[in-house]
């Protein structure tokens, strides 16, 4: 399967713990996006990378959130000192650059986070 | 900023046609995209309108009118498997913000 893969698919953690999610984009895609989605809502943009450069961060991305894409391939999203409000599905997506390609992004299956 | 409005729920009968509307307020954008998401699944790309008019892809069509700040997704010959949430999305021209999604419309197809 050459789609976007995310790991873990499900994570239950206690409030205050740190969690890390990993995303492997489609191999030829140099743009990688992180979104968050809660029940009944659309995906909300968190941050995105072009190659290893983090180009944009949403104000939703508090200081407890950090994302990296060290070699321009896979990415990690870490949430420190988790809060119950962090419970959501964290979606990773990728796309190539150029033209209208940014309008067509390919999502992974998501990582469900439950903070108890 | 950008905001997109969609109906929260739509119900339609198998075999029928349904239209899901999307109205938006944005200072400028590249085009209007539509995504489908089944329960527990990932959003998947359906259609994209860079220009005004109708784009057809099989049973699905999408329409954009920039002058009316309006678009829609049209699903024909509805099947039970079309029951899902549908999101419209725009990519703003200003800044580096990628796709901004609406809250989605939950379509229920009934027999």
PDB file of N, CA and C in Angstrom, chain A residues 29-103:
ATOM      1  N   UNK A  29       5.480  12.714  -2.551  1.00  0.00           N
ATOM      2  CA  UNK A  29       4.858  13.962  -2.126  1.00  0.00           C
ATOM      3  C   UNK A  29       5.786  14.735  -1.204  1.00  0.00           C
ATOM      4  N   UNK A  30       6.035  16.000  -1.526  1.00  0.00           N
ATOM      5  CA  UNK A  30       6.917  16.757  -0.639  1.00  0.00           C
ATOM      6  C   UNK A  30       6.162  17.676   0.311  1.00  0.00           C
ATOM      7  N   UNK A  31       4.845  17.758   0.190  1.00  0.00           N
ATOM      8  CA  UNK A  31       4.057  18.509   1.186  1.00  0.00           C
ATOM      9  C   UNK A  31       3.365  17.532   2.132  1.00  0.00           C
ATOM     10  N   UNK A  32       3.412  17.876   3.411  1.00  0.00           N
ATOM     11  CA  UNK A  32       2.800  17.036   4.446  1.00  0.00           C
ATOM     12  C   UNK A  32       2.019  17.938   5.388  1.00  0.00           C
ATOM     13  N   UNK A  33       0.811  17.523   5.706  1.00  0.00           N
ATOM     14  CA  UNK A  33      -0.115  18.337   6.502  1.00  0.00           C
ATOM     15  C   UNK A  33      -0.572  17.559   7.726  1.00  0.00           C
ATOM     16  N   UNK A  34      -0.804  18.279   8.789  1.00  0.00           N
ATOM     17  CA  UNK A  34      -1.476  17.723   9.965  1.00  0.00           C
ATOM     18  C   UNK A  34      -2.777  18.501  10.187  1.00  0.00           C
ATOM     19  N   UNK A  35      -3.840  17.742  10.380  1.00  0.00           N
ATOM     20  CA  UNK A  35      -5.147  18.294  10.706  1.00  0.00           C
ATOM     21  C   UNK A  35      -5.663  17.587  11.957  1.00  0.00           C
ATOM     22  N   UNK A  36      -6.612  18.221  12.606  1.00  0.00           N
ATOM     23  CA  UNK A  36      -7.312  17.607  13.736  1.00  0.00           C
ATOM     24  C   UNK A  36      -8.808  17.626  13.437  1.00  0.00           C
ATOM     25  N   UNK A  37      -9.471  16.544  13.812  1.00  0.00           N
ATOM     26  CA  UNK A  37     -10.912  16.457  13.571  1.00  0.00           C
ATOM     27  C   UNK A  37     -11.617  15.898  14.788  1.00  0.00           C
ATOM     28  N   UNK A  38     -12.664  16.591  15.213  1.00  0.00           N
ATOM     29  CA  UNK A  38     -13.513  16.092  16.278  1.00  0.00           C
ATOM     30  C   UNK A  38     -14.868  15.703  15.681  1.00  0.00           C
ATOM     31  N   UNK A  39     -15.631  14.973  16.461  1.00  0.00           N
ATOM     32  CA  UNK A  39     -16.891  14.409  15.977  1.00  0.00           C
ATOM     33  C   UNK A  39     -17.829  15.495  15.464  1.00  0.00           C
ATOM     34  N   UNK A  40     -18.305  15.313  14.250  1.00  0.00           N
ATOM     35  CA  UNK A  40     -19.270  16.245  13.692  1.00  0.00           C
ATOM     36  C   UNK A  40     -18.668  17.513  13.125  1.00  0.00           C
ATOM     37  N   UNK A  41     -17.365  17.568  13.073  1.00  0.00           N
ATOM     38  CA  UNK A  41     -16.687  18.750  12.545  1.00  0.00           C
ATOM     39  C   UNK A  41     -15.813  18.375  11.345  1.00  0.00           C
ATOM     40  N   UNK A  42     -15.451  19.391  10.587  1.00  0.00           N
ATOM     41  CA  UNK A  42     -14.521  19.161   9.500  1.00  0.00           C
ATOM     42  C   UNK A  42     -13.089  19.155  10.014  1.00  0.00           C
ATOM     43  N   UNK A  43     -12.169  18.674   9.186  1.00  0.00           N
ATOM     44  CA  UNK A  43     -10.754  18.727   9.590  1.00  0.00           C
ATOM     45  C   UNK A  43     -10.298  20.164   9.814  1.00  0.00           C
ATOM     46  N   UNK A  44      -9.571  20.390  10.900  1.00  0.00           N
ATOM     47  CA  UNK A  44      -9.026  21.708  11.210  1.00  0.00           C
ATOM     48  C   UNK A  44      -7.513  21.671  11.024  1.00  0.00           C
ATOM     49  N   UNK A  45      -7.021  22.624  10.261  1.00  0.00           N
ATOM     50  CA  UNK A  45      -5.607  22.670   9.940  1.00  0.00           C
ATOM     51  C   UNK A  45      -4.760  22.953  11.187  1.00  0.00           C
ATOM     52  N   UNK A  46      -3.673  22.191  11.323  1.00  0.00           N
ATOM     53  CA  UNK A  46      -2.728  22.429  12.413  1.00  0.00           C
ATOM     54  C   UNK A  46      -1.406  22.998  11.893  1.00  0.00           C
ATOM     55  N   UNK A  47      -0.783  22.284  10.957  1.00  0.00           N
ATOM     56  CA  UNK A  47       0.512  22.715  10.453  1.00  0.00           C
ATOM     57  C   UNK A  47       0.832  21.984   9.162  1.00  0.00           C
ATOM     58  N   UNK A  48       1.787  22.550   8.376  1.00  0.00           N
ATOM     59  CA  UNK A  48       2.225  21.779   7.225  1.00  0.00           C
ATOM     60  C   UNK A  48       3.670  22.057   6.874  1.00  0.00           C
ATOM     61  N   UNK A  49       4.238  21.099   6.173  1.00  0.00           N
ATOM     62  CA  UNK A  49       5.643  21.125   5.795  1.00  0.00           C
ATOM     63  C   UNK A  49       5.766  21.036   4.273  1.00  0.00           C
ATOM     64  N   UNK A  50       6.765  21.718   3.778  1.00  0.00           N
ATOM     65  CA  UNK A  50       7.217  21.440   2.427  1.00  0.00           C
ATOM     66  C   UNK A  50       8.640  20.934   2.581  1.00  0.00           C
ATOM     67  N   UNK A  51       8.840  19.697   2.203  1.00  0.00           N
ATOM     68  CA  UNK A  51      10.082  18.993   2.519  1.00  0.00           C
ATOM     69  C   UNK A  51      10.285  19.058   4.031  1.00  0.00           C
ATOM     70  N   UNK A  52      11.423  19.499   4.512  1.00  0.00           N
ATOM     71  CA  UNK A  52      11.631  19.520   5.962  1.00  0.00           C
ATOM     72  C   UNK A  52      11.233  20.858   6.591  1.00  0.00           C
ATOM     73  N   UNK A  53      10.862  21.833   5.793  1.00  0.00           N
ATOM     74  CA  UNK A  53      10.538  23.166   6.309  1.00  0.00           C
ATOM     75  C   UNK A  53       9.078  23.249   6.741  1.00  0.00           C
ATOM     76  N   UNK A  54       8.873  23.714   7.967  1.00  0.00           N
ATOM     77  CA  UNK A  54       7.512  23.918   8.474  1.00  0.00           C
ATOM     78  C   UNK A  54       7.058  25.293   8.015  1.00  0.00           C
ATOM     79  N   UNK A  55       6.109  25.350   7.110  1.00  0.00           N
ATOM     80  CA  UNK A  55       5.750  26.600   6.459  1.00  0.00           C
ATOM     81  C   UNK A  55       4.635  27.364   7.150  1.00  0.00           C
ATOM     82  N   UNK A  56       3.787  26.682   7.841  1.00  0.00           N
ATOM     83  CA  UNK A  56       2.644  27.370   8.451  1.00  0.00           C
ATOM     84  C   UNK A  56       2.187  26.601   9.681  1.00  0.00           C
ATOM     85  N   UNK A  57       1.810  27.355  10.694  1.00  0.00           N
ATOM     86  CA  UNK A  57       1.252  26.780  11.911  1.00  0.00           C
ATOM     87  C   UNK A  57      -0.011  27.516  12.265  1.00  0.00           C
ATOM     88  N   UNK A  58      -1.046  26.774  12.555  1.00  0.00           N
ATOM     89  CA  UNK A  58      -2.303  27.379  12.969  1.00  0.00           C
ATOM     90  C   UNK A  58      -2.192  27.877  14.404  1.00  0.00           C
ATOM     91  N   UNK A  59      -3.001  28.870  14.730  1.00  0.00           N
ATOM     92  CA  UNK A  59      -3.026  29.313  16.121  1.00  0.00           C
ATOM     93  C   UNK A  59      -3.639  28.246  17.024  1.00  0.00           C
ATOM     94  N   UNK A  60      -4.275  27.217  16.414  1.00  0.00           N
ATOM     95  CA  UNK A  60      -4.758  26.090  17.200  1.00  0.00           C
ATOM     96  C   UNK A  60      -3.595  25.308  17.804  1.00  0.00           C
ATOM     97  N   UNK A  61      -2.431  25.435  17.199  1.00  0.00           N
ATOM     98  CA  UNK A  61      -1.276  24.652  17.616  1.00  0.00           C
ATOM     99  C   UNK A  61      -0.616  25.345  18.797  1.00  0.00           C
ATOM    100  N   UNK A  62      -1.046  24.946  20.015  1.00  0.00           N
ATOM    101  CA  UNK A  62      -0.494  25.577  21.209  1.00  0.00           C
ATOM    102  C   UNK A  62       0.955  25.147  21.409  1.00  0.00           C
ATOM    103  N   UNK A  63       1.566  25.734  22.433  1.00  0.00           N
ATOM    104  CA  UNK A  63       2.968  25.424  22.729  1.00  0.00           C
ATOM    105  C   UNK A  63       3.157  23.966  23.110  1.00  0.00           C
ATOM    106  N   UNK A  64       2.090  23.283  23.465  1.00  0.00           N
ATOM    107  CA  UNK A  64       2.213  21.874  23.847  1.00  0.00           C
ATOM    108  C   UNK A  64       2.351  20.964  22.617  1.00  0.00           C
ATOM    109  N   UNK A  65       2.069  21.516  21.466  1.00  0.00           N
ATOM    110  CA  UNK A  65       2.133  20.742  20.228  1.00  0.00           C
ATOM    111  C   UNK A  65       3.426  21.075  19.486  1.00  0.00           C
ATOM    112  N   UNK A  66       4.075  20.044  18.992  1.00  0.00           N
ATOM    113  CA  UNK A  66       5.237  20.273  18.142  1.00  0.00           C
ATOM    114  C   UNK A  66       5.264  19.232  17.043  1.00  0.00           C
ATOM    115  N   UNK A  67       5.625  19.662  15.874  1.00  0.00           N
ATOM    116  CA  UNK A  67       5.700  18.757  14.733  1.00  0.00           C
ATOM    117  C   UNK A  67       7.063  18.900  14.083  1.00  0.00           C
ATOM    118  N   UNK A  68       7.536  17.783  13.572  1.00  0.00           N
ATOM    119  CA  UNK A  68       8.831  17.763  12.903  1.00  0.00           C
ATOM    120  C   UNK A  68       8.744  16.918  11.651  1.00  0.00           C
ATOM    121  N   UNK A  69       9.638  17.224  10.736  1.00  0.00           N
ATOM    122  CA  UNK A  69       9.803  16.400   9.542  1.00  0.00           C
ATOM    123  C   UNK A  69      11.283  16.473   9.198  1.00  0.00           C
ATOM    124  N   UNK A  70      12.081  15.793   9.983  1.00  0.00           N
ATOM    125  CA  UNK A  70      13.530  16.025   9.971  1.00  0.00           C
ATOM    126  C   UNK A  70      14.223  15.775   8.633  1.00  0.00           C
ATOM    127  N   UNK A  71      13.813  14.795   7.895  1.00  0.00           N
ATOM    128  CA  UNK A  71      14.507  14.486   6.653  1.00  0.00           C
ATOM    129  C   UNK A  71      13.605  14.688   5.446  1.00  0.00           C
ATOM    130  N   UNK A  72      12.514  15.377   5.683  1.00  0.00           N
ATOM    131  CA  UNK A  72      11.615  15.620   4.562  1.00  0.00           C
ATOM    132  C   UNK A  72      10.833  14.411   4.129  1.00  0.00           C
ATOM    133  N   UNK A  73      10.841  13.371   4.956  1.00  0.00           N
ATOM    134  CA  UNK A  73      10.055  12.182   4.602  1.00  0.00           C
ATOM    135  C   UNK A  73       8.931  12.024   5.622  1.00  0.00           C
ATOM    136  N   UNK A  74       9.128  11.182   6.652  1.00  0.00           N
ATOM    137  CA  UNK A  74       8.076  11.006   7.654  1.00  0.00           C
ATOM    138  C   UNK A  74       8.011  12.226   8.565  1.00  0.00           C
ATOM    139  N   UNK A  75       6.906  12.345   9.292  1.00  0.00           N
ATOM    140  CA  UNK A  75       6.721  13.437  10.237  1.00  0.00           C
ATOM    141  C   UNK A  75       6.216  12.887  11.558  1.00  0.00           C
ATOM    142  N   UNK A  76       6.506  13.606  12.621  1.00  0.00           N
ATOM    143  CA  UNK A  76       5.937  13.278  13.926  1.00  0.00           C
ATOM    144  C   UNK A  76       5.214  14.490  14.478  1.00  0.00           C
ATOM    145  N   UNK A  77       4.138  14.212  15.193  1.00  0.00           N
ATOM    146  CA  UNK A  77       3.380  15.224  15.907  1.00  0.00           C
ATOM    147  C   UNK A  77       3.366  14.812  17.371  1.00  0.00           C
ATOM    148  N   UNK A  78       3.935  15.655  18.217  1.00  0.00           N
ATOM    149  CA  UNK A  78       3.984  15.360  19.642  1.00  0.00           C
ATOM    150  C   UNK A  78       3.073  16.316  20.399  1.00  0.00           C
ATOM    151  N   UNK A  79       2.329  15.758  21.320  1.00  0.00           N
ATOM    152  CA  UNK A  79       1.505  16.568  22.215  1.00  0.00           C
ATOM    153  C   UNK A  79       2.021  16.339  23.624  1.00  0.00           C
ATOM    154  N   UNK A  80       2.444  17.396  24.248  1.00  0.00           N
ATOM    155  CA  UNK A  80       2.945  17.294  25.618  1.00  0.00           C
ATOM    156  C   UNK A  80       1.848  17.647  26.601  1.00  0.00           C
ATOM    157  N   UNK A  81       1.924  17.047  27.779  1.00  0.00           N
ATOM    158  CA  UNK A  81       0.996  17.353  28.881  1.00  0.00           C
ATOM    159  C   UNK A  81      -0.450  17.346  28.352  1.00  0.00           C
ATOM    160  N   UNK A  82      -0.858  16.202  27.827  1.00  0.00           N
ATOM    161  CA  UNK A  82      -2.163  16.126  27.173  1.00  0.00           C
ATOM    162  C   UNK A  82      -3.288  16.553  28.101  1.00  0.00           C
ATOM    163  N   UNK A  83      -4.313  17.138  27.492  1.00  0.00           N
ATOM    164  CA  UNK A  83      -5.529  17.571  28.180  1.00  0.00           C
ATOM    165  C   UNK A  83      -6.709  16.857  27.543  1.00  0.00           C
ATOM    166  N   UNK A  84      -7.811  16.798  28.259  1.00  0.00           N
ATOM    167  CA  UNK A  84      -8.977  16.095  27.723  1.00  0.00           C
ATOM    168  C   UNK A  84      -9.459  16.729  26.423  1.00  0.00           C
ATOM    169  N   UNK A  85      -9.266  18.018  26.292  1.00  0.00           N
ATOM    170  CA  UNK A  85      -9.661  18.703  25.060  1.00  0.00           C
ATOM    171  C   UNK A  85      -8.825  18.330  23.851  1.00  0.00           C
ATOM    172  N   UNK A  86      -7.743  17.599  24.084  1.00  0.00           N
ATOM    173  CA  UNK A  86      -6.918  17.144  22.957  1.00  0.00           C
ATOM    174  C   UNK A  86      -7.494  15.895  22.308  1.00  0.00           C
ATOM    175  N   UNK A  87      -8.490  15.291  22.935  1.00  0.00           N
ATOM    176  CA  UNK A  87      -9.104  14.080  22.380  1.00  0.00           C
ATOM    177  C   UNK A  87      -9.712  14.407  21.023  1.00  0.00           C
ATOM    178  N   UNK A  88      -9.247  13.721  20.012  1.00  0.00           N
ATOM    179  CA  UNK A  88      -9.650  14.003  18.639  1.00  0.00           C
ATOM    180  C   UNK A  88      -8.990  12.968  17.737  1.00  0.00           C
ATOM    181  N   UNK A  89      -9.325  13.072  16.435  1.00  0.00           N
ATOM    182  CA  UNK A  89      -8.582  12.290  15.456  1.00  0.00           C
ATOM    183  C   UNK A  89      -7.557  13.212  14.815  1.00  0.00           C
ATOM    184  N   UNK A  90      -6.342  12.769  14.764  1.00  0.00           N
ATOM    185  CA  UNK A  90      -5.274  13.557  14.158  1.00  0.00           C
ATOM    186  C   UNK A  90      -4.982  12.954  12.789  1.00  0.00           C
ATOM    187  N   UNK A  91      -5.237  13.768  11.790  1.00  0.00           N
ATOM    188  CA  UNK A  91      -5.126  13.328  10.406  1.00  0.00           C
ATOM    189  C   UNK A  91      -3.858  13.891   9.778  1.00  0.00           C
ATOM    190  N   UNK A  92      -3.183  13.040   9.068  1.00  0.00           N
ATOM    191  CA  UNK A  92      -2.037  13.457   8.278  1.00  0.00           C
ATOM    192  C   UNK A  92      -2.425  13.349   6.805  1.00  0.00           C
ATOM    193  N   UNK A  93      -1.913  14.253   6.012  1.00  0.00           N
ATOM    194  CA  UNK A  93      -2.186  14.224   4.575  1.00  0.00           C
ATOM    195  C   UNK A  93      -0.932  14.647   3.832  1.00  0.00           C
ATOM    196  N   UNK A  94      -0.869  14.308   2.572  1.00  0.00           N
ATOM    197  CA  UNK A  94       0.269  14.740   1.760  1.00  0.00           C
ATOM    198  C   UNK A  94      -0.191  15.106   0.366  1.00  0.00           C
ATOM    199  N   UNK A  95       0.656  15.871  -0.302  1.00  0.00           N
ATOM    200  CA  UNK A  95       0.368  16.250  -1.686  1.00  0.00           C
ATOM    201  C   UNK A  95       1.687  16.633  -2.363  1.00  0.00           C
ATOM    202  N   UNK A  96       1.695  16.574  -3.689  1.00  0.00           N
ATOM    203  CA  UNK A  96       2.845  17.136  -4.394  1.00  0.00           C
ATOM    204  C   UNK A  96       2.717  18.651  -4.415  1.00  0.00           C
ATOM    205  N   UNK A  97       3.711  19.350  -4.894  1.00  0.00           N
ATOM    206  CA  UNK A  97       3.644  20.806  -5.032  1.00  0.00           C
ATOM    207  C   UNK A  97       3.322  21.155  -6.475  1.00  0.00           C
ATOM    208  N   UNK A  98       2.974  22.426  -6.643  1.00  0.00           N
ATOM    209  CA  UNK A  98       2.793  22.917  -8.000  1.00  0.00           C
ATOM    210  C   UNK A  98       1.354  22.938  -8.441  1.00  0.00           C
ATOM    211  N   UNK A  99       1.014  23.978  -9.212  1.00  0.00           N
ATOM    212  CA  UNK A  99      -0.300  24.082  -9.811  1.00  0.00           C
ATOM    213  C   UNK A  99      -1.400  24.042  -8.783  1.00  0.00           C
ATOM    214  N   UNK A 100      -2.410  23.292  -9.061  1.00  0.00           N
ATOM    215  CA  UNK A 100      -3.552  23.203  -8.152  1.00  0.00           C
ATOM    216  C   UNK A 100      -3.446  21.964  -7.269  1.00  0.00           C
ATOM    217  N   UNK A 101      -2.250  21.391  -7.166  1.00  0.00           N
ATOM    218  CA  UNK A 101      -2.126  20.142  -6.427  1.00  0.00           C
ATOM    219  C   UNK A 101      -2.488  20.301  -4.969  1.00  0.00           C
ATOM    220  N   UNK A 102      -2.299  21.503  -4.403  1.00  0.00           N
ATOM    221  CA  UNK A 102      -2.634  21.703  -2.998  1.00  0.00           C
ATOM    222  C   UNK A 102      -4.106  21.610  -2.702  1.00  0.00           C
ATOM    223  N   UNK A 103      -4.934  21.566  -3.756  1.00  0.00           N
ATOM    224  CA  UNK A 103      -6.360  21.404  -3.542  1.00  0.00           C
ATOM    225  C   UNK A 103      -6.747  19.938  -3.454  1.00  0.00           C
TER     226      UNK A 103
END
